[in-house]
Amino acid sequence: WLGPFLQHSTKRREEKRERRRLMAGAQDQSGCSGSGGKEEKKKKYNTTLQKYLTDKLEETGEKERLTELLKERLIECGWRDELKVYCREKMAARAKKGSASLNVDALTREVIVHAQDKVPDSVKQEFLGKVREFVLKKD
């Protein structure tokens, strides 16, 4: 999944080694070598890999640092202010329809989808790069 981002063959080999190491560790933890459907194994593997990566980010303190940096970037690009305006507009529109349409869960889901869609690609790419660097750096 990192292939398109690589530029040098030596770097590719190092990344492949690291990926294999991570994948082997995730498979050992998830028990993905047993029976079951292919999709189920893939889902279990992805969940395990995500948990493994999250645990490593937390252990090193990198998760907190990246979270703070993400907050800064989203404020800098105006995403936060845009989201506030969107929420106010949605609340006003729902209030006009009457209190029966003020379902907090539905509103939350709608806002989350909008918020995720509005994160600028530049911010997404920056953080993908930072996570990639974290994964590839030597232990």
PDB file of C-alpha atoms in Angstrom:
ATOM      1  CA  TRP A   1       0.000   0.000   0.000  1.00  0.00           C
ATOM      2  CA  LEU A   2       3.003   2.293   0.261  1.00  0.00           C
ATOM      3  CA  GLY A   3       4.305   1.468  -3.235  1.00  0.00           C
ATOM      4  CA  PRO A   4       3.223   4.691  -4.981  1.00  0.00           C
ATOM      5  CA  PHE A   5       5.083   6.788  -2.431  1.00  0.00           C
ATOM      6  CA  LEU A   6       8.465   5.163  -2.888  1.00  0.00           C
ATOM      7  CA  GLN A   7      11.137   6.716  -5.036  1.00  0.00           C
ATOM      8  CA  HIS A   8      14.305   4.739  -4.535  1.00  0.00           C
ATOM      9  CA  SER A   9      14.863   0.969  -4.891  1.00  0.00           C
ATOM     10  CA  THR A  10      16.922   0.682  -1.690  1.00  0.00           C
ATOM     11  CA  LYS A  11      14.192   2.435   0.203  1.00  0.00           C
ATOM     12  CA  ARG A  12      11.676   0.027  -1.325  1.00  0.00           C
ATOM     13  CA  ARG A  13      13.588  -2.981  -0.053  1.00  0.00           C
ATOM     14  CA  GLU A  14      13.801  -1.500   3.435  1.00  0.00           C
ATOM     15  CA  GLU A  15      10.091  -0.749   3.403  1.00  0.00           C
ATOM     16  CA  LYS A  16       9.233  -4.251   2.224  1.00  0.00           C
ATOM     17  CA  ARG A  17      11.291  -5.749   5.029  1.00  0.00           C
ATOM     18  CA  GLU A  18       9.605  -3.523   7.595  1.00  0.00           C
ATOM     19  CA  ARG A  19       6.145  -4.248   6.196  1.00  0.00           C
ATOM     20  CA  ARG A  20       6.801  -7.983   6.303  1.00  0.00           C
ATOM     21  CA  ARG A  21       7.982  -7.682   9.890  1.00  0.00           C
ATOM     22  CA  LEU A  22       4.861  -5.717  10.865  1.00  0.00           C
ATOM     23  CA  MET A  23       2.577  -8.069   8.964  1.00  0.00           C
ATOM     24  CA  ALA A  24       4.173 -11.132  10.568  1.00  0.00           C
ATOM     25  CA  GLY A  25       3.734  -9.589  14.015  1.00  0.00           C
ATOM     26  CA  ALA A  26       0.133  -8.671  13.302  1.00  0.00           C
ATOM     27  CA  GLN A  27      -0.627 -12.157  11.952  1.00  0.00           C
ATOM     28  CA  ASP A  28       0.926 -13.767  15.029  1.00  0.00           C
ATOM     29  CA  GLN A  29      -1.244 -11.604  17.280  1.00  0.00           C
ATOM     30  CA  SER A  30      -4.442 -12.135  15.287  1.00  0.00           C
ATOM     31  CA  GLY A  31      -4.111 -15.839  14.557  1.00  0.00           C
ATOM     32  CA  CYS A  32      -4.913 -15.186  10.883  1.00  0.00           C
ATOM     33  CA  SER A  33      -3.269 -18.400   9.738  1.00  0.00           C
ATOM     34  CA  GLY A  34      -6.278 -20.546  10.759  1.00  0.00           C
ATOM     35  CA  SER A  35      -9.448 -21.362   8.843  1.00  0.00           C
ATOM     36  CA  GLY A  36     -12.166 -18.919   7.874  1.00  0.00           C
ATOM     37  CA  GLY A  37     -13.194 -16.715   4.976  1.00  0.00           C
ATOM     38  CA  LYS A  38     -10.691 -14.611   3.116  1.00  0.00           C
ATOM     39  CA  GLU A  39     -12.583 -11.383   3.821  1.00  0.00           C
ATOM     40  CA  GLU A  40     -12.898 -12.243   7.506  1.00  0.00           C
ATOM     41  CA  LYS A  41      -9.148 -12.867   7.739  1.00  0.00           C
ATOM     42  CA  LYS A  42      -8.407  -9.607   5.935  1.00  0.00           C
ATOM     43  CA  LYS A  43     -10.726  -7.652   8.225  1.00  0.00           C
ATOM     44  CA  LYS A  44      -9.235  -9.280  11.319  1.00  0.00           C
ATOM     45  CA  TYR A  45      -5.718  -8.618  10.029  1.00  0.00           C
ATOM     46  CA  ASN A  46      -6.474  -4.956   9.266  1.00  0.00           C
ATOM     47  CA  THR A  47      -8.019  -4.490  12.703  1.00  0.00           C
ATOM     48  CA  THR A  48      -5.025  -6.126  14.359  1.00  0.00           C
ATOM     49  CA  LEU A  49      -2.550  -4.101  12.319  1.00  0.00           C
ATOM     50  CA  GLN A  50      -4.418  -0.896  13.156  1.00  0.00           C
ATOM     51  CA  LYS A  51      -4.406  -1.793  16.857  1.00  0.00           C
ATOM     52  CA  TYR A  52      -0.708  -2.674  16.709  1.00  0.00           C
ATOM     53  CA  LEU A  53       0.127   0.642  15.040  1.00  0.00           C
ATOM     54  CA  THR A  54      -2.051   2.593  17.485  1.00  0.00           C
ATOM     55  CA  ASP A  55      -0.376   0.863  20.434  1.00  0.00           C
ATOM     56  CA  LYS A  56       3.084   1.672  19.076  1.00  0.00           C
ATOM     57  CA  LEU A  57       2.112   5.313  18.477  1.00  0.00           C
ATOM     58  CA  GLU A  58       0.812   5.567  22.051  1.00  0.00           C
ATOM     59  CA  GLU A  59       3.850   3.831  23.585  1.00  0.00           C
ATOM     60  CA  THR A  60       6.246   6.272  21.964  1.00  0.00           C
ATOM     61  CA  GLY A  61       4.128   9.369  22.598  1.00  0.00           C
ATOM     62  CA  GLU A  62       3.911   9.946  18.862  1.00  0.00           C
ATOM     63  CA  LYS A  63       0.103   9.712  18.852  1.00  0.00           C
ATOM     64  CA  GLU A  64      -0.237  12.694  21.179  1.00  0.00           C
ATOM     65  CA  ARG A  65       2.277  14.710  19.155  1.00  0.00           C
ATOM     66  CA  LEU A  66       0.515  13.900  15.870  1.00  0.00           C
ATOM     67  CA  THR A  67      -2.883  14.712  17.394  1.00  0.00           C
ATOM     68  CA  GLU A  68      -1.691  18.152  18.469  1.00  0.00           C
ATOM     69  CA  LEU A  69      -0.102  18.783  15.078  1.00  0.00           C
ATOM     70  CA  LEU A  70      -3.322  17.720  13.349  1.00  0.00           C
ATOM     71  CA  LYS A  71      -5.339  20.153  15.471  1.00  0.00           C
ATOM     72  CA  GLU A  72      -2.950  22.944  14.513  1.00  0.00           C
ATOM     73  CA  ARG A  73      -3.122  22.122  10.802  1.00  0.00           C
ATOM     74  CA  LEU A  74      -6.930  21.941  10.797  1.00  0.00           C
ATOM     75  CA  ILE A  75      -7.185  25.302  12.543  1.00  0.00           C
ATOM     76  CA  GLU A  76      -4.616  26.849  10.164  1.00  0.00           C
ATOM     77  CA  CYS A  77      -6.485  25.736   7.045  1.00  0.00           C
ATOM     78  CA  GLY A  78      -9.858  26.983   8.332  1.00  0.00           C
ATOM     79  CA  TRP A  79     -11.407  23.515   8.620  1.00  0.00           C
ATOM     80  CA  ARG A  80     -12.488  24.066  12.224  1.00  0.00           C
ATOM     81  CA  ASP A  81     -14.229  27.371  11.497  1.00  0.00           C
ATOM     82  CA  GLU A  82     -15.916  25.905   8.420  1.00  0.00           C
ATOM     83  CA  LEU A  83     -17.180  22.997  10.513  1.00  0.00           C
ATOM     84  CA  LYS A  84     -18.565  25.346  13.171  1.00  0.00           C
ATOM     85  CA  VAL A  85     -20.525  27.247  10.526  1.00  0.00           C
ATOM     86  CA  TYR A  86     -21.801  23.988   9.043  1.00  0.00           C
ATOM     87  CA  CYS A  87     -22.980  22.775  12.462  1.00  0.00           C
ATOM     88  CA  ARG A  88     -24.758  26.046  13.198  1.00  0.00           C
ATOM     89  CA  GLU A  89     -26.513  25.923   9.826  1.00  0.00           C
ATOM     90  CA  LYS A  90     -27.591  22.323  10.374  1.00  0.00           C
ATOM     91  CA  MET A  91     -28.893  23.091  13.862  1.00  0.00           C
ATOM     92  CA  ALA A  92     -30.814  26.128  12.600  1.00  0.00           C
ATOM     93  CA  ALA A  93     -32.324  24.139   9.722  1.00  0.00           C
ATOM     94  CA  ARG A  94     -33.381  21.343  12.059  1.00  0.00           C
ATOM     95  CA  ALA A  95     -34.785  23.792  14.588  1.00  0.00           C
ATOM     96  CA  LYS A  96     -37.004  25.278  11.871  1.00  0.00           C
ATOM     97  CA  LYS A  97     -38.396  21.809  11.146  1.00  0.00           C
ATOM     98  CA  GLY A  98     -39.377  21.353  14.786  1.00  0.00           C
ATOM     99  CA  SER A  99     -37.983  19.610  17.835  1.00  0.00           C
ATOM    100  CA  ALA A 100     -38.972  16.159  16.522  1.00  0.00           C
ATOM    101  CA  SER A 101     -36.263  16.393  13.885  1.00  0.00           C
ATOM    102  CA  LEU A 102     -33.499  17.232  16.417  1.00  0.00           C
ATOM    103  CA  ASN A 103     -32.021  13.743  16.656  1.00  0.00           C
ATOM    104  CA  VAL A 104     -28.539  14.105  18.144  1.00  0.00           C
ATOM    105  CA  ASP A 105     -27.258  10.760  16.823  1.00  0.00           C
ATOM    106  CA  ALA A 106     -28.367  11.459  13.260  1.00  0.00           C
ATOM    107  CA  LEU A 107     -26.929  14.975  13.389  1.00  0.00           C
ATOM    108  CA  THR A 108     -23.638  13.644  14.769  1.00  0.00           C
ATOM    109  CA  ARG A 109     -23.331  11.071  11.976  1.00  0.00           C
ATOM    110  CA  GLU A 110     -24.080  13.728   9.373  1.00  0.00           C
ATOM    111  CA  VAL A 111     -21.501  16.139  10.814  1.00  0.00           C
ATOM    112  CA  ILE A 112     -18.829  13.418  11.056  1.00  0.00           C
ATOM    113  CA  VAL A 113     -19.245  12.487   7.401  1.00  0.00           C
ATOM    114  CA  HIS A 114     -19.088  16.153   6.372  1.00  0.00           C
ATOM    115  CA  ALA A 115     -16.061  16.812   8.604  1.00  0.00           C
ATOM    116  CA  GLN A 116     -14.127  13.852   7.198  1.00  0.00           C
ATOM    117  CA  ASP A 117     -14.896  14.881   3.633  1.00  0.00           C
ATOM    118  CA  LYS A 118     -13.711  18.438   4.237  1.00  0.00           C
ATOM    119  CA  VAL A 119     -10.245  17.596   5.594  1.00  0.00           C
ATOM    120  CA  PRO A 120      -7.896  19.033   2.952  1.00  0.00           C
ATOM    121  CA  ASP A 121      -5.917  16.536   0.880  1.00  0.00           C
ATOM    122  CA  SER A 122      -2.697  18.315   1.814  1.00  0.00           C
ATOM    123  CA  VAL A 123      -3.337  17.575   5.500  1.00  0.00           C
ATOM    124  CA  LYS A 124      -4.220  13.959   4.741  1.00  0.00           C
ATOM    125  CA  GLN A 125      -1.032  13.515   2.697  1.00  0.00           C
ATOM    126  CA  GLU A 126       1.111  15.151   5.379  1.00  0.00           C
ATOM    127  CA  PHE A 127      -0.158  12.802   8.056  1.00  0.00           C
ATOM    128  CA  LEU A 128       0.022   9.741   5.845  1.00  0.00           C
ATOM    129  CA  GLY A 129       3.677  10.643   5.340  1.00  0.00           C
ATOM    130  CA  LYS A 130       4.252  11.076   9.067  1.00  0.00           C
ATOM    131  CA  VAL A 131       2.674   7.710   9.880  1.00  0.00           C
ATOM    132  CA  ARG A 132       4.668   6.100   7.064  1.00  0.00           C
ATOM    133  CA  GLU A 133       7.890   7.587   8.502  1.00  0.00           C
ATOM    134  CA  PHE A 134       6.977   6.252  11.935  1.00  0.00           C
ATOM    135  CA  VAL A 135       6.355   2.743  10.582  1.00  0.00           C
ATOM    136  CA  LEU A 136       9.582   2.703   8.597  1.00  0.00           C
ATOM    137  CA  LYS A 137      11.906   4.125  11.194  1.00  0.00           C
ATOM    138  CA  LYS A 138      14.172   1.621  12.853  1.00  0.00           C
ATOM    139  CA  ASP A 139      13.236   0.257  16.302  1.00  0.00           C
TER     140      ASP A 139
END
